[in-house]
Amino acid sequence: MRKLEQANIRLEKTKEAVFESLVRGYVKKILRLVYLIVKDRNLAEDITQEVFLKAYKNLSSFREESSMQTWVYKIAVNESKKYLRSWSFRHLFFRAEVDVEVVGDTESAVLQSDSRIRFARLVMSLPPTHRQIIVLHYYEELSIEEMADILDISAGAIHTRLHRARQKLREQLEKEGLEWI
Amino acid sequence: MDLEKRLREFKQTADQAILREMDDTAELEERILGKARGGQKTAERKFGHRSLYKVGAAAVAAASLLLFSGPLFGPSNPAPGGHVTTGPGPVDPVPADPPSLPAGTAPTPPAPGTSPGIGQPPGTDQLSGPSDEEIQNKVQEIKEALRIGLTQEEVKKRIQAPYNVVDDNGDLENGADEFWNISFFKQEGYVPEEPEYVVDETGLKARKVGLNLFIGWKEKKLYMYSIQYVQGEKNDIYFYMMRPNGTVGMEILNERPSPSVLDLGDSLKNAYFGFVETKKDGVLYGLKPADILKLYLHAEEEGDLLTQYAFYADGGDDSAKPSLEAFLEDVKNDPAGAENTQKRLADLRAHVIGFETKEQKPESPSGQKSKYLAEAIVYMQFSDGREALPFRLVKNQEGVWKVSWMPIQ
């Protein structure tokens, strides 16, 4: 009995250590990913916290069938979706504009006048489903297969969604008269 | 310009611009680690209590009579048809798809498992009554367990505590056809002076009962509910209500609400009730954008979804606006959203101290004429120094300011 207890304590310690390294290694990434989806810093922090608490709760069920990153991203995307679905979020807070200005003396002079800023703003103004797919592919630089795993859909569906998101961006560019930026 | 190239540059631009202030996450990391450790303790305690009930429910029920009422709690003369369940115990959370907890409340703080239901054994520290935290945890458990539309059997399974069927003598007139009352943290032998369908302010104030859950049923399905509970040194009585349409309300019964710039004066009240009655835009003619904002938030606070919806501008630039049916359905199916809305409204009421309105030409895609005459952004200013919150309205062809769909920008 005593041995069993000791083994449990060791196991618990290992779990704690794994979780701590997960937190240290991925919080920044997840916070950024979530922020790009929900566009609100406080909300992004709350969701990030939820993501890791979920991960902690289910750590023992993580079977390494996917990478730790894919697993945590999957939780993050699902948690973000919950908020995007949330009635109050959609009805009240969805139009949140992101402040897309560059800080820093040297770069700001160049970048603030740069059309890249306007383009980034356009990406951030896309509807959430389109923005999510763009963020996963172009910001997180995930492969089609990884995205399929995270979003739990086929690779073909990812291609379709990416195509639609690009199409939407093109339309927006034309609407805004920015097609040649 | 090649779209693909632009997209590939997005990462760099995002890092330099959008995400520029997100490098320091040390505080968040510590918060998460702390919460995770706290959450684990909570789960263990919950499990411990459940085991206890399984092995010795009878002994537990007998011991509980030292402080809490047993199965036959409530008025000494229960209403006809009164019924009491067996199997006292904690509130079971919703097994599938539990709601997202509102911002900042993520894991349940330690000790919910220690909060006694009816028939639970008093611990040493329970001899002086339940703590605020225990009551608060029970409130949270109930909110997580109950959903509009649940059957009586489902509710009994999720809230394993004795209930009384209450006869309201037809007084409540709220659309429900059956009522139950469930008391938690109730002193043995305590009988409220008021009928059970009236909030027991005396008993709560004296902490003779910690929490009452009142459920309204329609055709045997959960139609609405309220939780009345006591908190704080002054024994404030909190009244939380889940309305039939899925919106929630919260007030402190023994306290007059603090004055707020969002309060409606007499003329705005007249306009509000006129609009509630008719839903005609003409009633709102001549009102300023900030007035419309107040009326809109008031409708939201009241949980009057039909009026809230009527405040939205029609179509045009707001083409994302759903149908009324979809809007109502959305609310009904999103208790977490309703909870968040109530919290955000309470925050606005407590902290908004003024408005600044800026009118501008309506935004429209290039080359197209907007269907609105003007656009206004009302900036809500806060007492705690946070950044002003913009709220968008548009002036329709009748010259009336209406709320833009998804107005907070």
Coordinates of C-alpha atoms in Angstrom, one line a residue:
Chain A
M1 CA 0.0 0.0 0.0
R2 CA 2.8 2.4 1.0
K3 CA 4.6 1.6 -2.2
L4 CA 1.5 2.2 -4.3
E5 CA 1.1 5.6 -2.6
Q6 CA 4.7 6.5 -3.3
A7 CA 4.3 5.4 -6.9
N8 CA 1.2 7.7 -7.1
I9 CA 3.2 10.6 -5.7
R10 CA 6.0 10.0 -8.2
L11 CA 3.4 9.9 -11.0
E12 CA 1.8 13.0 -9.8
K13 CA 5.2 14.8 -9.7
T14 CA 5.9 13.7 -13.2
K15 CA 2.5 15.1 -14.3
E16 CA 3.2 18.4 -12.6
A17 CA 6.6 18.6 -14.3
V18 CA 5.2 17.8 -17.7
F19 CA 2.4 20.3 -17.2
E20 CA 4.8 23.0 -16.1
S21 CA 6.9 22.6 -19.2
L22 CA 3.8 22.6 -21.3
V23 CA 2.8 25.9 -19.8
R24 CA 6.2 27.4 -20.1
G25 CA 6.6 26.3 -23.6
Y26 CA 3.2 27.0 -25.1
V27 CA 1.4 29.8 -23.3
K28 CA 2.8 32.5 -25.5
K29 CA 2.0 30.6 -28.7
I30 CA -1.5 29.8 -27.6
L31 CA -2.2 33.3 -26.3
R32 CA -1.2 34.7 -29.7
L33 CA -3.2 32.2 -31.6
V34 CA -6.3 32.8 -29.5
Y35 CA -5.9 36.5 -29.7
L36 CA -5.7 36.4 -33.5
I37 CA -9.0 34.5 -33.5
V38 CA -11.0 36.5 -30.8
K39 CA -9.2 39.9 -31.1
D40 CA -9.5 40.8 -27.4
R41 CA -6.6 40.5 -25.0
N42 CA -8.5 39.9 -21.8
L43 CA -10.7 37.3 -23.5
A44 CA -7.6 35.7 -25.1
E45 CA -6.0 35.4 -21.6
D46 CA -9.1 33.8 -20.1
I47 CA -9.4 31.4 -23.0
T48 CA -5.7 30.5 -22.8
Q49 CA -6.2 29.8 -19.1
E50 CA -9.1 27.5 -19.9
V51 CA -7.0 25.7 -22.6
F52 CA -4.3 24.8 -20.2
L53 CA -6.6 23.8 -17.4
K54 CA -8.3 21.5 -19.8
A55 CA -4.9 20.2 -20.9
Y56 CA -4.0 19.6 -17.3
K57 CA -7.2 17.7 -16.6
N58 CA -6.7 15.5 -19.6
L59 CA -2.9 15.2 -19.5
S60 CA -3.0 11.6 -18.6
S61 CA -5.2 10.8 -21.6
F62 CA -2.7 12.4 -24.0
R63 CA -1.5 9.4 -26.0
E64 CA 1.1 11.0 -28.2
E65 CA -0.9 10.1 -31.3
S66 CA -0.3 13.7 -32.3
S67 CA 2.3 16.1 -31.2
M68 CA 1.9 18.0 -28.0
Q69 CA 1.6 21.2 -30.1
T70 CA -1.2 19.8 -32.2
W71 CA -3.0 18.6 -29.1
V72 CA -2.9 21.9 -27.4
Y73 CA -3.8 23.8 -30.6
K74 CA -6.8 21.6 -30.9
I75 CA -8.0 22.5 -27.5
A76 CA -7.3 26.2 -28.2
V77 CA -9.3 26.2 -31.4
N78 CA -12.2 24.5 -29.7
E79 CA -12.2 26.8 -26.7
S80 CA -12.0 29.9 -29.0
K81 CA -14.9 28.5 -31.0
K82 CA -17.0 28.3 -27.9
Y83 CA -16.6 32.0 -27.4
L84 CA -17.2 32.8 -31.0
R85 CA -20.4 30.9 -30.7
S86 CA -21.3 32.7 -27.5
W87 CA -24.3 34.8 -27.9
S88 CA -23.1 37.9 -26.0
F89 CA -19.8 37.8 -27.8
R90 CA -21.4 37.7 -31.2
H91 CA -24.0 40.2 -30.4
L92 CA -22.0 42.7 -28.6
F93 CA -18.3 42.3 -29.0
F94 CA -17.6 40.9 -32.3
R95 CA -16.7 44.0 -34.2
A96 CA -13.7 44.6 -32.0
E97 CA -11.1 46.4 -34.1
V98 CA -7.6 45.4 -33.6
D99 CA -5.1 48.1 -33.2
V100 CA -2.6 47.4 -35.9
E101 CA 0.1 49.9 -35.4
V102 CA 3.7 49.3 -35.1
V103 CA 5.7 50.3 -32.1
G104 CA 9.4 51.0 -32.5
D105 CA 11.1 54.1 -34.0
T106 CA 12.9 52.6 -36.9
E107 CA 10.4 50.1 -38.1
S108 CA 7.3 52.2 -37.5
A109 CA 8.3 54.8 -39.9
V110 CA 8.7 52.3 -42.6
L111 CA 5.9 50.0 -41.7
Q112 CA 3.2 52.4 -40.7
S113 CA 3.1 53.7 -44.2
D114 CA 3.5 50.2 -45.5
S115 CA 0.6 48.6 -47.2
R116 CA 1.3 45.5 -45.1
I117 CA -0.3 47.1 -42.2
R118 CA -3.5 47.7 -44.2
F119 CA -3.4 44.2 -45.3
A120 CA -3.0 42.8 -41.8
R121 CA -6.0 44.9 -40.7
L122 CA -7.9 43.4 -43.6
V123 CA -7.0 39.9 -42.5
M124 CA -8.1 40.7 -39.0
S125 CA -11.5 42.0 -40.2
L126 CA -12.3 38.7 -41.9
P127 CA -15.1 36.7 -40.4
P128 CA -13.8 34.3 -37.8
T129 CA -14.0 31.1 -39.8
H130 CA -11.9 32.6 -42.6
R131 CA -9.5 34.4 -40.2
Q132 CA -9.0 31.2 -38.2
I133 CA -7.9 29.2 -41.3
I134 CA -5.6 32.0 -42.5
V135 CA -4.0 32.3 -39.0
L136 CA -3.4 28.6 -38.7
H137 CA -1.8 28.4 -42.1
Y138 CA 0.0 31.6 -42.6
Y139 CA 0.7 32.7 -39.0
E140 CA 1.2 29.4 -37.3
E141 CA 2.7 27.9 -40.5
L142 CA 0.9 24.6 -40.0
S143 CA 0.6 22.1 -42.8
I144 CA -2.7 21.1 -44.4
E145 CA -2.5 17.8 -42.5
E146 CA -1.8 19.4 -39.2
M147 CA -4.7 21.8 -39.7
A148 CA -6.9 18.9 -40.6
D149 CA -6.0 17.2 -37.4
I150 CA -6.6 20.3 -35.3
L151 CA -9.9 21.2 -36.9
D152 CA -11.0 17.6 -37.1
I153 CA -11.9 17.8 -40.8
S154 CA -10.4 16.3 -44.0
A155 CA -7.4 17.7 -45.9
G156 CA -9.8 18.4 -48.8
A157 CA -12.1 20.5 -46.6
I158 CA -9.0 22.5 -45.4
H159 CA -8.1 23.2 -49.1
T160 CA -11.7 24.4 -49.7
R161 CA -11.7 26.6 -46.6
L162 CA -8.4 28.1 -47.5
H163 CA -9.6 28.8 -51.0
R164 CA -12.8 30.5 -49.7
A165 CA -10.8 32.6 -47.2
R166 CA -8.4 33.8 -49.9
Q167 CA -11.4 34.5 -52.1
K168 CA -13.0 36.6 -49.4
L169 CA -9.7 38.5 -48.9
R170 CA -9.6 39.2 -52.6
E171 CA -13.2 40.6 -52.5
Q172 CA -12.3 42.7 -49.5
L173 CA -9.2 44.1 -51.2
E174 CA -11.3 45.0 -54.2
K175 CA -14.0 46.6 -52.1
E176 CA -11.5 48.7 -50.3
G177 CA -9.7 49.6 -53.5
L178 CA -6.5 48.0 -52.2
E179 CA -6.0 45.4 -54.8
W180 CA -2.7 46.8 -55.8
I181 CA -1.3 47.5 -52.4
Chain B
M1 CA 0.3 42.4 -55.8
D2 CA 0.5 38.7 -55.3
L3 CA -2.0 37.7 -52.5
E4 CA 0.0 34.6 -51.6
K5 CA 3.1 36.8 -51.0
R6 CA 1.1 39.2 -48.8
L7 CA -0.2 36.3 -46.8
R8 CA 3.2 35.0 -46.2
E9 CA 4.2 38.4 -44.9
F10 CA 1.3 38.4 -42.5
K11 CA 3.2 36.6 -39.8
Q12 CA 5.9 39.2 -39.6
T13 CA 3.5 42.1 -39.7
A14 CA 1.3 40.4 -37.0
D15 CA 4.3 39.9 -34.7
Q16 CA 5.5 43.5 -35.2
A17 CA 2.1 45.1 -35.0
I18 CA -0.9 43.2 -33.7
L19 CA 0.9 41.1 -31.2
R20 CA 3.6 43.5 -30.2
E21 CA 2.6 43.6 -26.5
M22 CA 2.2 39.9 -26.0
D23 CA 5.7 38.9 -25.2
D24 CA 5.4 39.0 -21.4
T25 CA 3.3 36.0 -20.3
A26 CA 5.0 35.3 -17.0
E27 CA 2.0 36.4 -14.9
L28 CA -0.4 34.4 -17.0
E29 CA 1.8 31.3 -16.7
E30 CA 1.9 31.6 -12.9
R31 CA -1.9 32.1 -12.8
I32 CA -2.5 29.0 -14.8
L33 CA -0.1 26.9 -12.8
G34 CA -1.7 28.1 -9.6
K35 CA -5.2 27.4 -10.8
A36 CA -4.3 24.0 -12.0
R37 CA -3.0 23.0 -8.6
G38 CA -6.1 24.4 -6.9
G39 CA -8.4 22.6 -9.3
Q40 CA -6.9 19.3 -8.5
K41 CA -7.6 19.6 -4.8
T42 CA -11.2 20.5 -5.6
A43 CA -11.7 17.4 -7.6
E44 CA -10.4 15.2 -4.9
R45 CA -12.7 16.6 -2.3
K46 CA -15.7 16.2 -4.5
F47 CA -14.9 12.6 -5.0
G48 CA -14.4 12.1 -1.3
H49 CA -17.8 13.3 -0.5
R50 CA -19.5 11.2 -3.1
S51 CA -17.8 8.1 -1.7
L52 CA -19.1 8.9 1.7
Y53 CA -22.6 9.0 0.6
K54 CA -22.3 5.7 -1.1
V55 CA -21.1 3.9 1.9
G56 CA -23.2 5.4 4.6
A57 CA -26.0 7.5 3.4
A58 CA -28.2 6.7 6.4
A59 CA -25.6 7.5 8.9
V60 CA -24.8 10.7 7.1
A61 CA -28.5 11.8 7.0
A62 CA -28.9 11.2 10.7
A63 CA -25.8 13.1 11.6
S64 CA -26.9 16.0 9.4
L65 CA -29.9 16.6 11.6
L66 CA -27.6 18.3 14.1
L67 CA -27.5 21.3 12.0
F68 CA -29.3 21.0 8.7
S69 CA -32.9 19.9 8.1
G70 CA -33.3 16.4 6.9
P71 CA -35.6 15.1 4.2
L72 CA -38.7 16.7 5.7
F73 CA -37.4 20.2 5.6
G74 CA -39.4 23.3 4.8
P75 CA -42.7 24.5 6.2
S76 CA -44.3 22.5 8.9
N77 CA -47.4 22.3 6.8
P78 CA -46.2 21.5 3.4
A79 CA -48.4 22.3 0.5
P80 CA -50.8 19.7 -0.8
G81 CA -49.1 17.4 -3.1
G82 CA -45.8 18.2 -1.5
H83 CA -43.1 15.7 -2.3
V84 CA -39.7 15.0 -1.0
T85 CA -37.0 13.2 -2.9
T86 CA -34.5 10.9 -1.3
G87 CA -30.7 10.7 -1.7
P88 CA -29.4 14.0 -0.5
G89 CA -26.1 15.1 -2.0
P90 CA -24.2 17.5 -4.1
V91 CA -25.4 19.1 -7.3
D92 CA -24.1 17.1 -10.3
P93 CA -22.6 19.3 -13.0
V94 CA -24.0 18.9 -16.5
P95 CA -22.4 15.7 -17.8
A96 CA -22.1 16.7 -21.4
D97 CA -21.1 20.0 -22.9
P98 CA -20.8 22.1 -19.7
P99 CA -21.0 25.8 -20.3
S100 CA -17.9 27.9 -20.6
L101 CA -17.3 29.6 -17.4
P102 CA -17.3 33.4 -17.6
A103 CA -14.1 35.3 -17.9
G104 CA -11.8 34.9 -14.9
T105 CA -13.8 32.3 -13.1
A106 CA -12.3 29.3 -14.8
P107 CA -11.8 26.4 -12.3
T108 CA -14.1 26.1 -9.4
P109 CA -12.3 27.4 -6.3
P110 CA -11.5 24.8 -3.6
A111 CA -14.2 23.4 -1.5
P112 CA -17.3 23.1 -3.5
G113 CA -17.4 19.5 -2.6
T114 CA -17.5 20.5 1.0
S115 CA -20.6 22.6 0.6
P116 CA -23.3 20.6 2.3
G117 CA -26.5 19.8 0.6
I118 CA -29.5 18.8 2.7
G119 CA -28.7 15.9 4.9
Q120 CA -25.0 16.4 4.7
P121 CA -22.9 15.9 7.9
P122 CA -21.8 19.1 9.6
G123 CA -18.1 19.5 9.8
T124 CA -16.5 21.3 12.7
D125 CA -16.5 24.6 10.9
Q126 CA -20.1 24.2 9.8
L127 CA -21.4 24.5 13.3
S128 CA -21.5 28.3 12.7
G129 CA -23.2 27.9 9.4
P130 CA -21.9 27.8 5.8
S131 CA -19.3 30.2 4.6
D132 CA -19.9 32.6 1.8
E133 CA -17.6 30.6 -0.3
E134 CA -19.6 27.4 0.2
I135 CA -22.8 29.2 -0.7
Q136 CA -21.2 30.7 -3.7
N137 CA -19.9 27.4 -4.8
K138 CA -23.3 25.9 -4.5
V139 CA -24.7 28.7 -6.6
Q140 CA -22.2 28.0 -9.3
E141 CA -22.9 24.3 -9.2
I142 CA -26.6 24.9 -9.6
K143 CA -26.0 27.3 -12.5
E144 CA -23.9 24.7 -14.3
A145 CA -26.4 22.0 -13.7
L146 CA -29.6 23.7 -14.8
R147 CA -30.8 24.4 -18.3
I148 CA -34.1 25.6 -19.7
G149 CA -36.0 22.7 -21.1
L150 CA -34.6 20.0 -18.8
T151 CA -37.1 17.4 -17.6
Q152 CA -38.0 16.9 -14.0
E153 CA -36.2 13.6 -14.0
E154 CA -33.1 15.2 -15.4
V155 CA -33.1 17.9 -12.8
K156 CA -33.6 15.4 -10.0
K157 CA -30.6 13.6 -11.2
R158 CA -28.5 16.7 -11.4
I159 CA -29.7 18.2 -8.1
Q160 CA -29.8 15.4 -5.6
A161 CA -31.6 17.3 -2.8
P162 CA -35.1 17.1 -1.4
Y163 CA -37.6 19.5 -2.9
N164 CA -41.0 20.8 -2.0
V165 CA -43.8 21.3 -4.5
V166 CA -45.1 24.8 -3.9
D167 CA -48.6 26.0 -4.5
D168 CA -48.5 29.6 -5.6
N169 CA -52.2 30.1 -5.4
G170 CA -52.0 31.5 -8.9
D171 CA -50.2 34.5 -7.6
L172 CA -47.0 34.3 -9.7
E173 CA -48.6 34.5 -13.2
N174 CA -45.3 34.0 -15.0
G175 CA -46.3 31.3 -17.4
A176 CA -45.1 28.3 -15.3
D177 CA -47.6 25.7 -14.2
E178 CA -45.7 24.0 -11.3
F179 CA -43.1 25.2 -8.8
W180 CA -40.5 23.5 -6.7
N181 CA -38.4 24.9 -3.9
I182 CA -35.2 23.5 -2.7
S183 CA -33.3 24.8 0.4
F184 CA -29.7 24.4 1.1
F185 CA -27.8 25.1 4.3
K186 CA -31.0 25.3 6.3
Q187 CA -31.0 25.1 10.1
E188 CA -32.9 22.2 11.6
G189 CA -36.4 23.1 12.5
Y190 CA -36.4 26.4 10.7
V191 CA -39.8 27.3 9.1
P192 CA -40.0 30.4 7.1
E193 CA -42.7 32.9 7.9
E194 CA -43.4 33.7 4.3
P195 CA -45.1 31.4 1.8
E196 CA -42.5 29.4 -0.2
Y197 CA -43.1 31.3 -3.4
V198 CA -42.0 34.6 -1.7
V199 CA -38.3 35.3 -1.2
D200 CA -37.5 34.4 2.4
E201 CA -35.6 37.6 3.2
T202 CA -35.9 37.1 6.9
G203 CA -34.5 33.6 7.0
L204 CA -31.7 34.5 4.6
K205 CA -30.8 37.7 6.4
A206 CA -30.5 35.7 9.7
R207 CA -28.7 32.9 7.8
K208 CA -31.2 30.4 9.0
V209 CA -31.1 29.3 5.4
G210 CA -28.2 29.9 3.1
L211 CA -29.7 29.4 -0.3
N212 CA -33.1 28.8 -1.8
L213 CA -33.6 27.5 -5.3
F214 CA -37.0 28.1 -6.8
I215 CA -37.9 26.3 -10.1
G216 CA -40.8 27.0 -12.4
W217 CA -42.0 24.2 -14.7
K218 CA -44.1 24.2 -17.8
E219 CA -45.4 20.9 -18.9
K220 CA -42.9 19.2 -16.7
K221 CA -39.9 21.0 -18.3
L222 CA -37.7 23.6 -16.7
Y223 CA -39.2 26.9 -17.6
M224 CA -37.3 29.3 -15.4
Y225 CA -35.5 29.4 -12.0
S226 CA -34.2 31.8 -9.4
I227 CA -31.5 31.4 -6.8
Q228 CA -31.8 33.5 -3.6
Y229 CA -28.8 33.4 -1.4
V230 CA -27.0 35.3 1.3
Q231 CA -23.5 36.8 1.2
G232 CA -21.2 39.1 3.0
E233 CA -20.9 40.7 6.4
K234 CA -24.1 42.6 5.9
N235 CA -25.9 39.4 4.9
D236 CA -26.8 40.9 1.6
I237 CA -29.5 38.9 -0.2
Y238 CA -28.7 38.1 -3.8
F239 CA -31.4 37.3 -6.3
Y240 CA -30.3 35.5 -9.5
M241 CA -32.9 34.7 -12.1
M242 CA -32.8 32.6 -15.3
R243 CA -35.7 33.8 -17.4
P244 CA -37.7 31.6 -19.8
N245 CA -36.1 33.3 -22.8
G246 CA -32.6 32.3 -21.6
T247 CA -31.5 35.7 -20.3
V248 CA -30.4 36.2 -16.7
G249 CA -30.8 38.9 -14.2
M250 CA -29.2 39.6 -10.9
E251 CA -29.8 42.1 -8.1
I252 CA -29.1 42.6 -4.4
L253 CA -32.6 42.8 -2.8
N254 CA -31.7 44.7 0.3
E255 CA -29.7 47.4 -1.4
R256 CA -30.9 50.2 -3.7
P257 CA -28.9 50.1 -6.9
S258 CA -26.2 52.8 -7.0
P259 CA -27.1 55.7 -9.4
S260 CA -25.6 55.2 -12.8
V261 CA -25.3 57.4 -15.9
L262 CA -27.1 54.5 -17.6
D263 CA -30.3 55.2 -15.5
L264 CA -33.3 56.4 -17.5
G265 CA -34.8 59.7 -16.6
D266 CA -38.5 60.2 -16.8
S267 CA -38.6 61.2 -20.5
L268 CA -36.4 58.3 -21.5
K269 CA -38.6 56.0 -19.5
N270 CA -41.6 57.2 -21.4
A271 CA -39.8 56.7 -24.7
Y272 CA -38.7 53.2 -23.6
F273 CA -42.2 52.1 -22.6
G274 CA -43.6 53.6 -25.8
F275 CA -41.2 51.6 -27.8
V276 CA -41.7 48.4 -25.8
E277 CA -45.4 48.8 -26.6
T278 CA -45.3 49.7 -30.2
K279 CA -41.8 48.9 -31.5
K280 CA -42.3 51.9 -33.8
D281 CA -39.2 53.9 -34.6
G282 CA -41.2 57.1 -34.5
V283 CA -41.3 56.9 -30.7
L284 CA -37.5 57.3 -30.8
Y285 CA -37.4 60.3 -33.1
G286 CA -35.4 63.2 -31.7
L287 CA -33.4 61.1 -29.2
K288 CA -29.6 61.3 -29.3
P289 CA -27.3 58.4 -29.9
A290 CA -26.4 58.2 -26.2
D291 CA -30.1 58.0 -25.3
I292 CA -30.6 55.1 -27.7
L293 CA -27.6 53.4 -26.2
K294 CA -29.1 53.7 -22.7
L295 CA -32.5 52.4 -23.9
Y296 CA -30.8 49.5 -25.7
L297 CA -28.8 48.5 -22.6
H298 CA -31.9 48.8 -20.5
A299 CA -33.8 46.4 -22.7
E300 CA -30.8 44.0 -22.4
E301 CA -30.8 44.3 -18.7
E302 CA -34.5 43.6 -18.5
G303 CA -34.0 40.6 -20.7
D304 CA -36.6 42.0 -23.1
L305 CA -35.2 40.4 -26.3
L306 CA -38.0 41.6 -28.6
T307 CA -37.4 45.2 -27.6
Q308 CA -33.6 44.7 -27.8
Y309 CA -33.9 43.3 -31.3
A310 CA -36.2 46.1 -32.3
F311 CA -33.5 48.6 -31.5
Y312 CA -31.2 47.2 -34.2
A313 CA -31.0 49.0 -37.5
D314 CA -32.5 47.1 -40.4
G315 CA -30.3 45.4 -43.0
G316 CA -28.0 47.5 -45.2
D317 CA -24.5 47.7 -43.8
D318 CA -25.7 45.4 -41.0
S319 CA -26.5 42.5 -43.2
A320 CA -25.1 40.0 -40.6
K321 CA -28.1 40.7 -38.5
P322 CA -30.0 37.4 -38.0
S323 CA -33.7 36.9 -38.2
L324 CA -35.7 37.4 -34.9
E325 CA -36.2 33.7 -34.6
A326 CA -32.5 32.9 -34.9
F327 CA -31.7 35.7 -32.5
L328 CA -34.1 34.3 -29.8
E329 CA -32.9 30.8 -30.4
D330 CA -29.3 31.8 -30.0
V331 CA -29.9 33.3 -26.6
K332 CA -31.9 30.4 -25.4
N333 CA -29.1 28.0 -26.2
D334 CA -26.3 30.0 -24.7
P335 CA -26.5 30.2 -20.9
A336 CA -22.8 31.0 -20.7
G337 CA -23.4 34.0 -23.1
A338 CA -26.3 35.1 -21.0
E339 CA -24.2 35.0 -17.9
N340 CA -21.4 37.0 -19.5
T341 CA -23.9 39.5 -20.7
Q342 CA -25.2 40.0 -17.3
K343 CA -21.7 40.5 -15.9
R344 CA -20.7 42.9 -18.6
L345 CA -23.9 45.0 -18.1
A346 CA -23.3 45.1 -14.4
D347 CA -19.8 46.3 -15.1
L348 CA -21.0 49.0 -17.4
R349 CA -23.6 50.1 -14.9
A350 CA -21.0 50.4 -12.2
H351 CA -18.1 52.0 -14.1
V352 CA -19.4 54.1 -17.0
I353 CA -19.3 57.7 -16.0
G354 CA -20.0 59.6 -19.2
F355 CA -20.3 59.5 -23.0
E356 CA -18.6 61.3 -25.8
T357 CA -20.3 61.1 -29.2
K358 CA -18.7 61.5 -32.6
E359 CA -20.8 61.6 -35.7
Q360 CA -19.4 60.8 -39.0
K361 CA -20.4 60.0 -42.6
P362 CA -21.6 56.4 -42.7
E363 CA -19.0 53.9 -43.8
S364 CA -19.7 52.2 -47.0
P365 CA -17.9 50.1 -49.6
S366 CA -16.3 52.3 -52.2
G367 CA -18.7 53.6 -54.8
Q368 CA -21.8 52.6 -53.0
K369 CA -24.1 54.9 -51.2
S370 CA -24.9 53.9 -47.6
K371 CA -28.5 53.4 -46.8
Y372 CA -28.0 55.4 -43.5
L373 CA -28.0 59.1 -43.2
A374 CA -25.3 59.2 -40.6
E375 CA -23.2 57.1 -38.3
A376 CA -22.3 57.8 -34.6
I377 CA -19.8 56.3 -32.2
V378 CA -20.7 56.8 -28.6
Y379 CA -17.6 56.4 -26.5
M380 CA -18.4 55.1 -23.0
Q381 CA -15.9 56.6 -20.5
F382 CA -15.0 54.6 -17.4
S383 CA -14.3 55.6 -13.8
D384 CA -11.4 53.2 -13.5
G385 CA -9.4 54.8 -16.2
R386 CA -9.7 52.1 -18.8
E387 CA -10.0 52.9 -22.5
A388 CA -13.3 54.3 -23.7
L389 CA -15.5 51.7 -25.2
P390 CA -17.0 52.6 -28.6
F391 CA -20.7 51.8 -29.4
R392 CA -21.9 52.2 -32.9
L393 CA -25.2 53.6 -34.1
V394 CA -26.6 54.6 -37.4
K395 CA -29.3 57.1 -38.4
N396 CA -31.9 55.5 -40.6
Q397 CA -33.9 57.1 -43.5
E398 CA -36.5 58.3 -41.0
G399 CA -33.9 60.2 -39.1
V400 CA -34.0 57.9 -36.1
W401 CA -30.8 56.6 -34.4
K402 CA -30.7 52.8 -34.3
V403 CA -28.2 50.4 -32.9
S404 CA -25.8 48.8 -35.3
W405 CA -25.7 45.1 -35.3
M406 CA -22.7 44.1 -33.0
P407 CA -22.4 47.6 -31.8
I408 CA -19.4 47.5 -29.5
Q409 CA -16.4 47.9 -31.7

